Coordinates of C-alpha atoms and ligand atoms in Angstrom, one line a residue:
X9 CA -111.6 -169.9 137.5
X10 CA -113.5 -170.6 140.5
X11 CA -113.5 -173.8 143.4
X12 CA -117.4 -174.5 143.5
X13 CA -118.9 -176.7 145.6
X14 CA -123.0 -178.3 145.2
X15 CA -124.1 -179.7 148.2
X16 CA -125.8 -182.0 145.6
X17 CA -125.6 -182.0 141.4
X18 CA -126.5 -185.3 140.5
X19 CA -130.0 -184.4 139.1
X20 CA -131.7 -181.3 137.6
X21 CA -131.3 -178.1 139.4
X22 CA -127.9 -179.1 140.9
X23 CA -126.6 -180.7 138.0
X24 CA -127.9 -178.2 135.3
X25 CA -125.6 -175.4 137.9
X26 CA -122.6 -178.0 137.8
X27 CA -122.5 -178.3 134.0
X28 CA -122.9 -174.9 133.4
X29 CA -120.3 -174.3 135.7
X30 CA -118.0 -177.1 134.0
X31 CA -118.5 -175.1 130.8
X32 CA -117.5 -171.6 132.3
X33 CA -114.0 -172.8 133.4
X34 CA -115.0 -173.4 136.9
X35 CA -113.6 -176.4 139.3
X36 CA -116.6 -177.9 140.1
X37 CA -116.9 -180.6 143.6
X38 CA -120.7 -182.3 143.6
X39 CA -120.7 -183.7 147.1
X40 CA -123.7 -186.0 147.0
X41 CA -124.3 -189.9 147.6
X42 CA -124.8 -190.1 143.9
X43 CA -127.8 -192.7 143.9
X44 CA -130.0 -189.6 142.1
X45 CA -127.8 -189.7 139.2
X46 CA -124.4 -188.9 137.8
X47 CA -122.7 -185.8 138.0
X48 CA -122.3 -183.8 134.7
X49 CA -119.0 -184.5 132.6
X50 CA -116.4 -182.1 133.9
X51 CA -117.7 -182.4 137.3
X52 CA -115.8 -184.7 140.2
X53 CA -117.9 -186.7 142.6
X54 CA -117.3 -186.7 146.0
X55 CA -119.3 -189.5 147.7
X56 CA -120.7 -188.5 150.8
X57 CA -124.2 -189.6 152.6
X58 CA -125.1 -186.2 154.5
X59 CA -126.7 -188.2 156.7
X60 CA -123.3 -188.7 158.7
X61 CA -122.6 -185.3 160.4
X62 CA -119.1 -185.5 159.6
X63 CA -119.6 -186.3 156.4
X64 CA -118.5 -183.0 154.8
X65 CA -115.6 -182.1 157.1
X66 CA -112.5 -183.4 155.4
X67 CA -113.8 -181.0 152.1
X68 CA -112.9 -178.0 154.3
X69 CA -109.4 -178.5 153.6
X70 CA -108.8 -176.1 150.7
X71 CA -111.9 -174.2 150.7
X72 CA -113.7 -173.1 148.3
X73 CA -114.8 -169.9 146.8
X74 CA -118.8 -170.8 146.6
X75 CA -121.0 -173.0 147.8
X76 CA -124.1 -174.3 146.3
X77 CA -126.6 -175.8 148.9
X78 CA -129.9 -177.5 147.5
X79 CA -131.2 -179.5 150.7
X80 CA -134.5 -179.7 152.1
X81 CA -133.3 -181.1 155.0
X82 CA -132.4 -179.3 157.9
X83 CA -129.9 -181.2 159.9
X84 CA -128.2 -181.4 156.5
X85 CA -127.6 -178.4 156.2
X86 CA -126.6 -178.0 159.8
X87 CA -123.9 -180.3 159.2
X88 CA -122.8 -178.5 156.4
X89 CA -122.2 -174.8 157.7
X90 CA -120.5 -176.7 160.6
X91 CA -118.4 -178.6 158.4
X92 CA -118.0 -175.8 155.5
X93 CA -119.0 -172.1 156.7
X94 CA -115.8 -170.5 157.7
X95 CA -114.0 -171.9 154.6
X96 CA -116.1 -170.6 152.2
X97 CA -116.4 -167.3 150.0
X98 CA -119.9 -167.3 149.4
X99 CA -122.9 -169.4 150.2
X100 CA -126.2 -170.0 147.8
X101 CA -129.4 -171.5 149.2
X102 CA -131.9 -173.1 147.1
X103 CA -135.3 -172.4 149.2
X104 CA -138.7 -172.7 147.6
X105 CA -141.3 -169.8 147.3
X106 CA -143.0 -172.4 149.6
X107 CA -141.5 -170.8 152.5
X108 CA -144.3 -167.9 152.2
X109 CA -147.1 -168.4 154.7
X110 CA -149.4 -166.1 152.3
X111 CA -150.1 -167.6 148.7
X112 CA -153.6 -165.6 148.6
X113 CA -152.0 -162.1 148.0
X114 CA -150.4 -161.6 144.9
X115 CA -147.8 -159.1 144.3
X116 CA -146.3 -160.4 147.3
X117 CA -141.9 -159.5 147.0
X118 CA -139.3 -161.5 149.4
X119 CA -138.5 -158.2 150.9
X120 CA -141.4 -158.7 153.2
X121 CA -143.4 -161.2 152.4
X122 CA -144.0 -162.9 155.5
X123 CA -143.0 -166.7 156.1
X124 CA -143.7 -169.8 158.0
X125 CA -142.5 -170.1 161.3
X126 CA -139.8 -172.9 161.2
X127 CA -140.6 -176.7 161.8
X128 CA -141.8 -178.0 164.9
X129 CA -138.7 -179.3 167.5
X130 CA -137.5 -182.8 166.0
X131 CA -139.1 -182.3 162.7
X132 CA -135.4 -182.0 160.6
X133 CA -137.1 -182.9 157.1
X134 CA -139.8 -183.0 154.9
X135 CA -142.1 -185.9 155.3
X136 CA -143.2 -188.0 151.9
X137 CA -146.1 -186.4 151.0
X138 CA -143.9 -183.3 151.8
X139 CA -145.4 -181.6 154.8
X140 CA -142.9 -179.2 156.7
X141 CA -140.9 -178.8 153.2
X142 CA -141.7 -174.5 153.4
X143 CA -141.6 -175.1 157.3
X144 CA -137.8 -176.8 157.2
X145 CA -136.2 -174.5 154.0
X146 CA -137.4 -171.5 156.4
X147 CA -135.4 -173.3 159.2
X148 CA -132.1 -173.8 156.3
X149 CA -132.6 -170.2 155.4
X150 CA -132.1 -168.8 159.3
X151 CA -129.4 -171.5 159.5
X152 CA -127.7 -170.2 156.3
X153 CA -128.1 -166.4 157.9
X154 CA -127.1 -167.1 161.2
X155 CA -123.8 -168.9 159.9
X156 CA -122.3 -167.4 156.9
X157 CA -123.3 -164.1 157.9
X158 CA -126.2 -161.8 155.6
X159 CA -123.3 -160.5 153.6
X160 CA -122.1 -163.3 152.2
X161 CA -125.0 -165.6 151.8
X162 CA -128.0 -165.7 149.0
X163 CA -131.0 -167.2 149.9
X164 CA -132.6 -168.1 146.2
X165 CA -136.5 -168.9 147.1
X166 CA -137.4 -170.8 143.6
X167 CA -140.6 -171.4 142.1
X168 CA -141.7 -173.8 139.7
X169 CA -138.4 -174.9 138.3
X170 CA -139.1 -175.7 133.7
X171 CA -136.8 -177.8 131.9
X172 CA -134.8 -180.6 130.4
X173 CA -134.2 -183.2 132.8
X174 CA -137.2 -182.0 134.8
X175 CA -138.8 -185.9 135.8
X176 CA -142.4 -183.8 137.4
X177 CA -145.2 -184.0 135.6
X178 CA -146.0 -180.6 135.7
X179 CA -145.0 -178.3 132.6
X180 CA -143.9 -181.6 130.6
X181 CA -147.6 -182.2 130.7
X182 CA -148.6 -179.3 128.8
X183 CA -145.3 -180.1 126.5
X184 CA -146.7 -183.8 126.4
X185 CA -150.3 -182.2 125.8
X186 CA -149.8 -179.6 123.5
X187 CA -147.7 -181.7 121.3
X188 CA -150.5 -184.2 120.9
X189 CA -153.5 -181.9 119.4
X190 CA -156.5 -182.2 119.1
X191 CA -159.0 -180.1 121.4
X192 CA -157.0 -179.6 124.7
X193 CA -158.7 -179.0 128.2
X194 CA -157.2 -175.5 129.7
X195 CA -158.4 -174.6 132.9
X196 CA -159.7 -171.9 134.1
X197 CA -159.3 -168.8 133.2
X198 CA -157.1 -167.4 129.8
X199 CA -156.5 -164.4 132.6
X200 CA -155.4 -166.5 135.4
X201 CA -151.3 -166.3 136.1
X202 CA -148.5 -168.8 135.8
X203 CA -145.4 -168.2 137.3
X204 CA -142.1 -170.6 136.8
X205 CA -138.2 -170.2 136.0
X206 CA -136.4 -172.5 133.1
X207 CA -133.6 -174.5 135.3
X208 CA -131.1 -173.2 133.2
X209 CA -131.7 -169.4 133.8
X210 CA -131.9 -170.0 137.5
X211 CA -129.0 -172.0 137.2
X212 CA -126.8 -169.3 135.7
X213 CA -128.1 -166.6 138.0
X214 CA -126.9 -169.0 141.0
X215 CA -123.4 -169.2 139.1
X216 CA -123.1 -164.9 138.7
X217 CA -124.7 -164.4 141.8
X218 CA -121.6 -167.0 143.4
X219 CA -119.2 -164.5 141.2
X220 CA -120.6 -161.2 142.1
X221 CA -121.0 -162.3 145.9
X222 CA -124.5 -161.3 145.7
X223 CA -125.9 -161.5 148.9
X224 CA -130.0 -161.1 150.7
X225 CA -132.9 -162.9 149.9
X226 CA -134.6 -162.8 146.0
X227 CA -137.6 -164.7 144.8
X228 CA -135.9 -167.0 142.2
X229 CA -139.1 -167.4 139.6
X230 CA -139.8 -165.8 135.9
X231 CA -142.4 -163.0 135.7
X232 CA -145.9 -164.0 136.1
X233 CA -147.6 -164.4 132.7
X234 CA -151.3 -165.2 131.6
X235 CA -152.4 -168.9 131.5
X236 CA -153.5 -168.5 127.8
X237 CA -149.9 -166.7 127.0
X238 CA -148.5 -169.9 128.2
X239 CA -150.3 -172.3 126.2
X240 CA -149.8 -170.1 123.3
X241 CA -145.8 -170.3 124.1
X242 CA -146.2 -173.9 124.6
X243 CA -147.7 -174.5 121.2
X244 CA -145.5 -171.8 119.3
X245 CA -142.1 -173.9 121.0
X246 CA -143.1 -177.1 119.5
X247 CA -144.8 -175.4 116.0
X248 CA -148.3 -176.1 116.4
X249 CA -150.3 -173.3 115.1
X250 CA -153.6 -172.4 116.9
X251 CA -154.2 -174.6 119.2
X252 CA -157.8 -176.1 120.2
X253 CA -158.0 -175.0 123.4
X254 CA -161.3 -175.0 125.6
X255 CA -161.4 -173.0 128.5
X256 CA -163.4 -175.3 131.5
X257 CA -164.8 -173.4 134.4
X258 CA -162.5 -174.2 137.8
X259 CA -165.6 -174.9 139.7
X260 CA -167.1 -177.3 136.7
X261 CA -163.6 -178.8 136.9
X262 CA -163.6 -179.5 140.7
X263 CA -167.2 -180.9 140.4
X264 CA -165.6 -183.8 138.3
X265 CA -162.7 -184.8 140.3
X266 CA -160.2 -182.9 138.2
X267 CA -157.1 -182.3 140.6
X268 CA -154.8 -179.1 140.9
X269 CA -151.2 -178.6 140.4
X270 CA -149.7 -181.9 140.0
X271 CA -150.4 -185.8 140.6
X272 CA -153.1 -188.1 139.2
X273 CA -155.6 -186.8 137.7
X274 CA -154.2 -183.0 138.2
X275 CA -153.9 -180.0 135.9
X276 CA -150.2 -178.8 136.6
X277 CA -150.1 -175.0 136.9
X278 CA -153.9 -174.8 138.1
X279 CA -154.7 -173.8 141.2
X280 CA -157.7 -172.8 143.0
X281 CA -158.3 -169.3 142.5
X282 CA -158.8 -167.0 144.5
X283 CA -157.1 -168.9 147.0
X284 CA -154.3 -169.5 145.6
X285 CA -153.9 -166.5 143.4
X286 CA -150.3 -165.4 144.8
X287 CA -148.6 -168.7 144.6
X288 CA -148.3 -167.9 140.7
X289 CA -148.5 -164.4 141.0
X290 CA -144.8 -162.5 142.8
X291 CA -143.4 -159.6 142.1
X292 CA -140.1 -161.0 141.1
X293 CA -138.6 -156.9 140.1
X294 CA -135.8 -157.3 142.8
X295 CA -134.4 -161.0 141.0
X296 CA -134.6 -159.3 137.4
X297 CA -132.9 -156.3 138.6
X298 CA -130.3 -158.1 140.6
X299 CA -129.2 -160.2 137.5
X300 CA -131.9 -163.0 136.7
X301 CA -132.5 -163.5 133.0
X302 CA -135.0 -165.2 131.5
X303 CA -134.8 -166.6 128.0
X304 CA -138.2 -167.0 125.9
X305 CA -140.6 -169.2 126.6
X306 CA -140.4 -171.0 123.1
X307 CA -136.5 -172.1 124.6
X308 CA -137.6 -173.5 127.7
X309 CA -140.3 -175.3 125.2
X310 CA -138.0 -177.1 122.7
X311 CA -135.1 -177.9 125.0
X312 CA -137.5 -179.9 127.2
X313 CA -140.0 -181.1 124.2
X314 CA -136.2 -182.3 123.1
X315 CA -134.7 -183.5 126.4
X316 CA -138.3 -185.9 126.9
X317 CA -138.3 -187.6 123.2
X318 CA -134.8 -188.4 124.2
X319 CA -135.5 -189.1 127.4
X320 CA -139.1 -191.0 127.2
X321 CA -139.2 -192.9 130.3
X322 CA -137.5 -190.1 132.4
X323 CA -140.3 -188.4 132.9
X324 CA -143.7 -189.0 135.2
X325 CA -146.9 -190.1 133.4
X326 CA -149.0 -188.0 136.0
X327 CA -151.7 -185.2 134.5
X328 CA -155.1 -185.8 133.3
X329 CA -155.4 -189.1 131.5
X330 CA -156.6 -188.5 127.8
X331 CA -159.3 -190.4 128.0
X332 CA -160.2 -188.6 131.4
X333 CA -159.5 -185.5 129.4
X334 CA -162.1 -186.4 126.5
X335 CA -164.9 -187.2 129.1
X336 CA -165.0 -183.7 131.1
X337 CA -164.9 -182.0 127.7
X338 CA -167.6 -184.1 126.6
X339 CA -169.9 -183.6 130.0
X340 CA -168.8 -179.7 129.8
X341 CA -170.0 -179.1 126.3
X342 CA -172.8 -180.9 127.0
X343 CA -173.8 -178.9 129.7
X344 CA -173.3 -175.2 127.7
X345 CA -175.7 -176.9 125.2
X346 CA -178.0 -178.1 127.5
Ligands
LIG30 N1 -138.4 -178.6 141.3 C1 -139.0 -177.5 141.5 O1 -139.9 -177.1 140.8 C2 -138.6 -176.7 142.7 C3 -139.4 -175.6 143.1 C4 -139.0 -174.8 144.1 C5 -137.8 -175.1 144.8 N2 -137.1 -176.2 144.5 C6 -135.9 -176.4 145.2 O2 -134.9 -176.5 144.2 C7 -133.9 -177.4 144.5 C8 -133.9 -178.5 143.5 O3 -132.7 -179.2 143.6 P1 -132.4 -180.3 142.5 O4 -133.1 -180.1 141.3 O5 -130.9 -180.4 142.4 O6 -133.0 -181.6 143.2 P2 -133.1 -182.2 144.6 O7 -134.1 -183.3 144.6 O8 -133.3 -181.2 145.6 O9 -131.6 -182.8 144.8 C9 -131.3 -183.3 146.1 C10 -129.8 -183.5 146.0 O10 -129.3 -183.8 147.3 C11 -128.6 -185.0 147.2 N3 -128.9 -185.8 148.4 C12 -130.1 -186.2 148.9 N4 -129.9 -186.9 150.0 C13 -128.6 -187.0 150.3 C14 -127.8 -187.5 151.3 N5 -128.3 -188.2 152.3 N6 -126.5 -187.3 151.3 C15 -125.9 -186.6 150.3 N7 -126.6 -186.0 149.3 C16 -127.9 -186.2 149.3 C17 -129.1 -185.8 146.0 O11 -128.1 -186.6 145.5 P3 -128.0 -188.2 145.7 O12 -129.4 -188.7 145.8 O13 -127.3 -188.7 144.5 O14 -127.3 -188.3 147.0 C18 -129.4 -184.6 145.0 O15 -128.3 -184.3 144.3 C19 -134.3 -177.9 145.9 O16 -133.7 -177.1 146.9 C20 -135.8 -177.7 145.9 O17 -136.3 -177.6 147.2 C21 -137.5 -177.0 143.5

């Protein structure tokens, strides 16, 4: 049994590691404010704001033997190595595959990708509409580095992060979407890639990379699939047979307002191609081979479909209104008639 710490676990990511960390025996400390949520059964609840510099200090006593960090904000996680670095085993990172200052290439690897430069002086977090976010996690990352040591500290760069308890309205859309029939709107291309990791599997490579002191930088994402082989798993996770799907041109879809990635009016998982074309598209060989496994897609499928009917206001109503939906199909056939 192991002392692990989150630097957070009161909602998804955080508290999908904390429960499956309850469940392998581990001690597990969430040290969060706990206004996001509760901590998972098992789990104790320190109550801390981070934004008190000391804040952390008096859980140095004792130590632990891993931390888990999933802050976005810099001067967090400042106060935090101060506070927690030299009594620690080993120390994960949750960064973001935002940190890449490239997301035309595909093929791209962590190795040497390159990345942002760091936030501009005074800029310590993301603002709302989340500018600096890739800016400030490259700023954690060197932080991270510089404090634990190389050695002992694994920076986890996440992409899209799939499952229950997931409140975006990103891949619960297509859940949401698929679920309801009828002739669905897919964007784009059947060809075009989608990249994402189901929380739980990233969660439990956090946990064995903790016990294996794993240590360097990894893209933490699934390998990249086809748009169509997603829809397809969405549909074969929730039992509909042969979808209806129509495949709208992007540019047709810009023409009528339709949005990418996530938000009102938005298609989650499209992006602009080829613009975009290595945001969903890394070569994630050095995470499978350093111990990140990823269950099938039907999985990720029924344990959200599962987690959302239980769950029905928990998750955003964002996505292409149906209505909205109906219209561009309507204007689109139209036109291929025409
Ligand atoms: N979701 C995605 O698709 C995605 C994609 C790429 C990367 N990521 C990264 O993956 C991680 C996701 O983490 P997550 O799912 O656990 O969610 P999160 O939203 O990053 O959780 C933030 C945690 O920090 C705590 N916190 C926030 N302000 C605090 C404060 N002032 N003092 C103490 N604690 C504070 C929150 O708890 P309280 O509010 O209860 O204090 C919460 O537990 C993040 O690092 C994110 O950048 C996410």
């Amino acid at each position: 049994m192991a002392r692990i710490l989150v630097l957070g676990g009161t909602r998804f990511l955080g508290r999908a590691l904390a429960r499956l960390a309850v469940a392998r025996g581990h001690e597990v400390v969430c040290a969060a404010r706990g206004v996001s949520g509760a901590v998972p059964e098992g789990a104790r609840l320190v109550s801390v704001d981070r934004d008190d510099p000391a804040a952390l200090t008096p859980l140095a006593r004792g130590g632990f033997d891993a931390v888990v960090d999933v802050t976005r904000q810099v001067d967090h996680a400042r106060h935090a190595l101060d506070a927690l670095a030299d009594h620690v085993g080993h120390w994960s990172l949750v960064s973001t595959v935002s940190v890449y200052a490239d997301n035309t290439t595909p093929g791209q690897s962590a190795a040497d990708a390159p990345v942002l430069p760091p936030p501009p002086s005074g800029v310590e977090a993301p603002d709302p509409d989340f500018r600096w976010y890739g800016e400030c996690k490259v700023a954690i990352e060197r932080l991270v580095r510089e404090r634990v040591g190389a050695d002992r500290s694994f920076i986890c760069r996440a992409g899209l992060i799939v499952g229950p308890e997931d409140s975006s309205d990103r891949f619960p859309y297509w859940v949401r979407r698929l679920a309801a029939g009828g002739e669905v709107l897919a964007p784009g291309e059947p060809t075009d890639r989608v990249q994402f990791v189901d929380v739980e599997d990233l969660a439990s490579w956090l946990l064995n990379a903790a016990g294996t002191r794993l240590s360097g930088t990894y893209d933490g994402t699934g390998p990249t699939m086809s748009r169509a082989e997603m829809l397809a798993g969405v549909a074969a996770g929730l039992g509909v047979a042969d979808p209806r799907l129509t495949w709208v041109d992007q540019d047709f879809l810009h023409a009528h307002d339709v949005r990418e990635w996530s938000g009102e009016r938005a298609l989650p998982l499209w992006v602009r191609l080829p613009e975009s074309a290595g945001l969903m598209d890394r070569d994630v060989s050095a995470a499978l081979a350093a111990g990140l496994v990823v269950r099938p897609l039907a999985d990720t499928v029924r344990a959200t479909a599962s987690w959302m009917s239980a769950h029905p206001g928990d998750v955003r109503q964002g996505g292409l209104d149906p209505a909205d939906e109906a219209a561009i199909l309507g204007t689109w056939h139209a036109v291929r008639t025409a």
